[in-house]
Tab-separated table of C-alpha atoms (C1' of nucleotides) in Angstrom:
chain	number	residue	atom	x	y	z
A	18	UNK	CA	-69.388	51.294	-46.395
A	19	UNK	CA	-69.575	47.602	-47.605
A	20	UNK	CA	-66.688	46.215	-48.436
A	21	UNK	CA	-66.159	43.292	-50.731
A	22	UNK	CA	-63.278	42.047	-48.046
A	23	UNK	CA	-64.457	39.043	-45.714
A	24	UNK	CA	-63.399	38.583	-42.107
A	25	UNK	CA	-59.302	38.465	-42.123
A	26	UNK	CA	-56.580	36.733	-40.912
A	27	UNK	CA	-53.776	38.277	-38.819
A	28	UNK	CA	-50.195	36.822	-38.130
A	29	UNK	CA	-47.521	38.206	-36.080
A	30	UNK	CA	-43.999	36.937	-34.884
A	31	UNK	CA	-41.583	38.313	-32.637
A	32	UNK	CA	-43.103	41.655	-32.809
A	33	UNK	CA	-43.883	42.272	-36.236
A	34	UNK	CA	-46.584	41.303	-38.252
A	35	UNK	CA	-45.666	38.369	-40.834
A	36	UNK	CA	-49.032	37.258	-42.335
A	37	UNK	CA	-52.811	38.749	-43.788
A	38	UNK	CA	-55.209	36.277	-45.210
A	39	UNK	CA	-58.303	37.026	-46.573
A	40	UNK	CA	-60.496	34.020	-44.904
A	41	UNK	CA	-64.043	32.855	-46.868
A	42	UNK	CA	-67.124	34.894	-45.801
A	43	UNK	CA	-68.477	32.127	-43.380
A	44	UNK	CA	-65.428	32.351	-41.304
A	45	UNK	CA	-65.176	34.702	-38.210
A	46	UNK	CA	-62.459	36.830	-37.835
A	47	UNK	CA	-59.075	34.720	-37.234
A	48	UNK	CA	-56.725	37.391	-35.293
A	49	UNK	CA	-53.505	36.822	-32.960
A	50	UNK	CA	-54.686	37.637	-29.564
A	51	UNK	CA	-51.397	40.391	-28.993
A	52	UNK	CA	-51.754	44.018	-28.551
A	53	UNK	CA	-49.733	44.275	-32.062
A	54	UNK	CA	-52.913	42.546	-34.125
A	55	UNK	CA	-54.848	44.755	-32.849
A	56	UNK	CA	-53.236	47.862	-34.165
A	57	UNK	CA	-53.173	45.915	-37.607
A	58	UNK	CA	-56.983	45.615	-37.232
A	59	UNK	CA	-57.138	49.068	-36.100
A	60	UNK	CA	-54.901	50.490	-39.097
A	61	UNK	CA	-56.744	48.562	-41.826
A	62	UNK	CA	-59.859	50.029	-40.533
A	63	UNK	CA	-59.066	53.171	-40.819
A	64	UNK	CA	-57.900	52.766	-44.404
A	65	UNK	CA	-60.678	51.034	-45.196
A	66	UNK	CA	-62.453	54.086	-44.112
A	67	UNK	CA	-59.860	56.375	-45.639
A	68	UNK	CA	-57.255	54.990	-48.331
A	69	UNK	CA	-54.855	58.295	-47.342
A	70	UNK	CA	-54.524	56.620	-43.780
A	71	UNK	CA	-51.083	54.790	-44.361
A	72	UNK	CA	-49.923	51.809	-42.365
A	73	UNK	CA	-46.796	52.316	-39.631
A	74	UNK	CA	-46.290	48.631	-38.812
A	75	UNK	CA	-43.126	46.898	-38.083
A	76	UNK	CA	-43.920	43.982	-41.054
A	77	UNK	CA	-41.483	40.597	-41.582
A	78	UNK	CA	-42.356	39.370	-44.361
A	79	UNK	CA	-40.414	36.021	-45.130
A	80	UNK	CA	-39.275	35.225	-48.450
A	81	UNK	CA	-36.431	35.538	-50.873
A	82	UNK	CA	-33.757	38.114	-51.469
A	83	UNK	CA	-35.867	38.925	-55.231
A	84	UNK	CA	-38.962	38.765	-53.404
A	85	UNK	CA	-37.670	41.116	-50.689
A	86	UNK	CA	-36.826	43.735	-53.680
A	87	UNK	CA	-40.184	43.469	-55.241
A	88	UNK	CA	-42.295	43.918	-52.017
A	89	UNK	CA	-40.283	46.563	-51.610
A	90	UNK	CA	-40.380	47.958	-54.166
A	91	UNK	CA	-44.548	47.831	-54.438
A	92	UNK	CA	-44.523	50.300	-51.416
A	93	UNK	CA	-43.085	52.818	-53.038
A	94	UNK	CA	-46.084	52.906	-55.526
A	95	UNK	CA	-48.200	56.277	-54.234
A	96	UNK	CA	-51.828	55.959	-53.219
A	97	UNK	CA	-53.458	56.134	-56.096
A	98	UNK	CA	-50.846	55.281	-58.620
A	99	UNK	CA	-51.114	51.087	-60.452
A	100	UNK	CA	-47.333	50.309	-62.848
A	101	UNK	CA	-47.526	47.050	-64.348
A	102	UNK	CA	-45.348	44.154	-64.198
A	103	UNK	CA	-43.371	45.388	-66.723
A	104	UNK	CA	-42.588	48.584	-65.369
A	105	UNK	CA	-41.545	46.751	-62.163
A	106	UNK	CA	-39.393	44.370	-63.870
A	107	UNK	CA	-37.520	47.677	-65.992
A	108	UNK	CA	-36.850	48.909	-62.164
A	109	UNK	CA	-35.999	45.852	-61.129
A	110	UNK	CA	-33.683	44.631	-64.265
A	111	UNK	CA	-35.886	41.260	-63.858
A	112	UNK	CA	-38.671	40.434	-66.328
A	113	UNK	CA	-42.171	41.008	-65.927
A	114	UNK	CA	-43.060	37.098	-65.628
A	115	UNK	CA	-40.650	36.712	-62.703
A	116	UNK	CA	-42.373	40.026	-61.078
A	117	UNK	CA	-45.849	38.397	-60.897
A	118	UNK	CA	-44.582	35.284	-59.583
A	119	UNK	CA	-43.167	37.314	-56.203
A	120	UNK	CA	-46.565	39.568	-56.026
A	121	UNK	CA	-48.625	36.189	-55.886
A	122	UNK	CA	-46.468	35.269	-53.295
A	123	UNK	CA	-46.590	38.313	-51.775
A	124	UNK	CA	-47.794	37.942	-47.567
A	125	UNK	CA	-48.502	40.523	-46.573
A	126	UNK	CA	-51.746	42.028	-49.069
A	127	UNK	CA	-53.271	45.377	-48.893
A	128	UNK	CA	-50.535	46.593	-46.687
A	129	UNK	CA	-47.878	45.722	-49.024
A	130	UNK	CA	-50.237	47.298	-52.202
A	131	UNK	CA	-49.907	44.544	-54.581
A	132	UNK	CA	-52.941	45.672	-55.668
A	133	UNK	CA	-51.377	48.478	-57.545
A	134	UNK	CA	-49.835	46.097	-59.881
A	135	UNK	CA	-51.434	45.642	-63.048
A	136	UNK	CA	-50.541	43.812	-66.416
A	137	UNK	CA	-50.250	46.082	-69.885
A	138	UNK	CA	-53.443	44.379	-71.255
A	139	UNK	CA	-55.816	43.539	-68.245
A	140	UNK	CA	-56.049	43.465	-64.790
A	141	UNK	CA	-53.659	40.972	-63.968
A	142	UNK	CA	-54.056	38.845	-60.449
A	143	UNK	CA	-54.607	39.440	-56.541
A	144	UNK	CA	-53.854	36.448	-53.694
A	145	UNK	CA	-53.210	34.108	-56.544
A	146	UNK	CA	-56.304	34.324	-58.293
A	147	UNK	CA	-57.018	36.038	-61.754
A	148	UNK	CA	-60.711	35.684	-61.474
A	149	UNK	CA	-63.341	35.543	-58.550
A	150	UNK	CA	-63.641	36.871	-55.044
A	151	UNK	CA	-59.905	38.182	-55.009
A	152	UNK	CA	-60.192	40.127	-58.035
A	153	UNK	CA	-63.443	41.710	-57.137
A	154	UNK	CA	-61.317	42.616	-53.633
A	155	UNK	CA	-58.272	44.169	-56.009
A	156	UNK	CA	-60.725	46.122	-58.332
A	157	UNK	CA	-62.676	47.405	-54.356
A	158	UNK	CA	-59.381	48.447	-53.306
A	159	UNK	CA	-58.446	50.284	-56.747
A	160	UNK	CA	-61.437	52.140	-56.799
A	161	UNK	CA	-61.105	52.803	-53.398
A	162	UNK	CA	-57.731	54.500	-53.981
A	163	UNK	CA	-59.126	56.654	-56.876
A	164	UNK	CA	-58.369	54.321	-59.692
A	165	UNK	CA	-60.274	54.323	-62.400
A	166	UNK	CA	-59.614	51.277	-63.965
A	167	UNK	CA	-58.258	50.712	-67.565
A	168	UNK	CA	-61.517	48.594	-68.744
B	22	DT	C1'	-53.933	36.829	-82.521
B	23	DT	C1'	-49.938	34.035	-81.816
B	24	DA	C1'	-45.308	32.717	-80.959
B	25	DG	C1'	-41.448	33.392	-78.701
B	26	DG	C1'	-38.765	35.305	-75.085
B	27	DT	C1'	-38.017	36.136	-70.347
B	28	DA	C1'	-36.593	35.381	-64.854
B	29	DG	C1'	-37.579	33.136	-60.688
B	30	DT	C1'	-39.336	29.256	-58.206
B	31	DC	C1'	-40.889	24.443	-57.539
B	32	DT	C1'	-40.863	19.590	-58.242
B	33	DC	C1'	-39.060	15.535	-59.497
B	34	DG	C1'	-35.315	12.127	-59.881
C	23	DC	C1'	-27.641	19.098	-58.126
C	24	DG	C1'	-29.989	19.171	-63.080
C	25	DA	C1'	-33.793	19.202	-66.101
C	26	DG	C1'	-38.295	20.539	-66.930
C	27	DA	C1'	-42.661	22.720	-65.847
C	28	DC	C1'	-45.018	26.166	-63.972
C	29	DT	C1'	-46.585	31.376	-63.694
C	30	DA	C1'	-50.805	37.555	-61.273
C	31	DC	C1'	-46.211	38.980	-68.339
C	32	DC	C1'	-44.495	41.515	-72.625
C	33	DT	C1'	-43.239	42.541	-77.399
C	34	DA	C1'	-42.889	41.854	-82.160
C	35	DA	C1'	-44.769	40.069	-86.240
DNA sequence: TTAGGTAGTCTCG
DNA sequence: CGAGACTACCTAA
């Protein structure tokens, strides 16, 4: 299966992974040389074979106490399942504006599905970008998950 | 279609 | 610190 998704970037610290970064096409694979990468790499294979394969990976992801709440609150989102910003924000008692602005900062992509976040009207963003390579990855990983998208 | 409202973060000074 | 500008938005008119 072709995937839209370029050679990746892997961070870990103290044991638990802390960074993914989609790198541009030319680049070769950028991953920490510890035995914990390489279960990321191994785990993201296997849902890009699979979207039912889940991830179980100690993840730090660093940001603010609001951010914290939003990431976690994206993986509770089943497989399968997109809410919008708005729907995060009613959850959240925040507004939808402020919900996008933690998902584009959001570190840790495709693991933390950010990708299941979608505005009322469109398609929203993915890794900061509301058009181009990112989006095509979002709208790959959607339909991989069994989303048909609302287009 | 737009106009206004919203919450969180960032950048100046 | 404070003001102002920036968002991967939403709702009402």
């Amino acid at each position: 299966m072709a995937t839209p998704i370029g050679p990746l970037g892997v961070a870990t610290d103290g044991g638990a992974v802390t960074g993914i970064d989609f790198l541009p096409p030319a680049v070769g694979p950028k991953v920490a040389d510890t035995p914990l990468a390489g279960r990321v790499v191994k785990e993201l294979e296997h849902y890009f074979l699979d979207a039912s394969h889940g991830f179980s990976l100690p993840l730090h992801a660093a940001g603010t106490e609001f951010q914290q709440s939003v990431w976690g609150l994206l993986r509770e989102i089943p497989l399968g399942q997109v809410w919008t910003y708005g729907d995060m924000a009613r959850k959240l008692g925040s507004s939808p504006r402020a919900v996008g602005n933690a998902c584009r900062h959001n570190p840790l992509p495709v693991i933390v599905p950010c990708h299941r976040v979608v505005s009322a009207q469109g398609l929203g963003g993915y890794a900061g970008e509301t058009a181009g390579r990112n989006m095509e990855i979002k709208c790959w990983l959607l339909a991989h998950e069994g989303v048909d998208l609302p287009l």
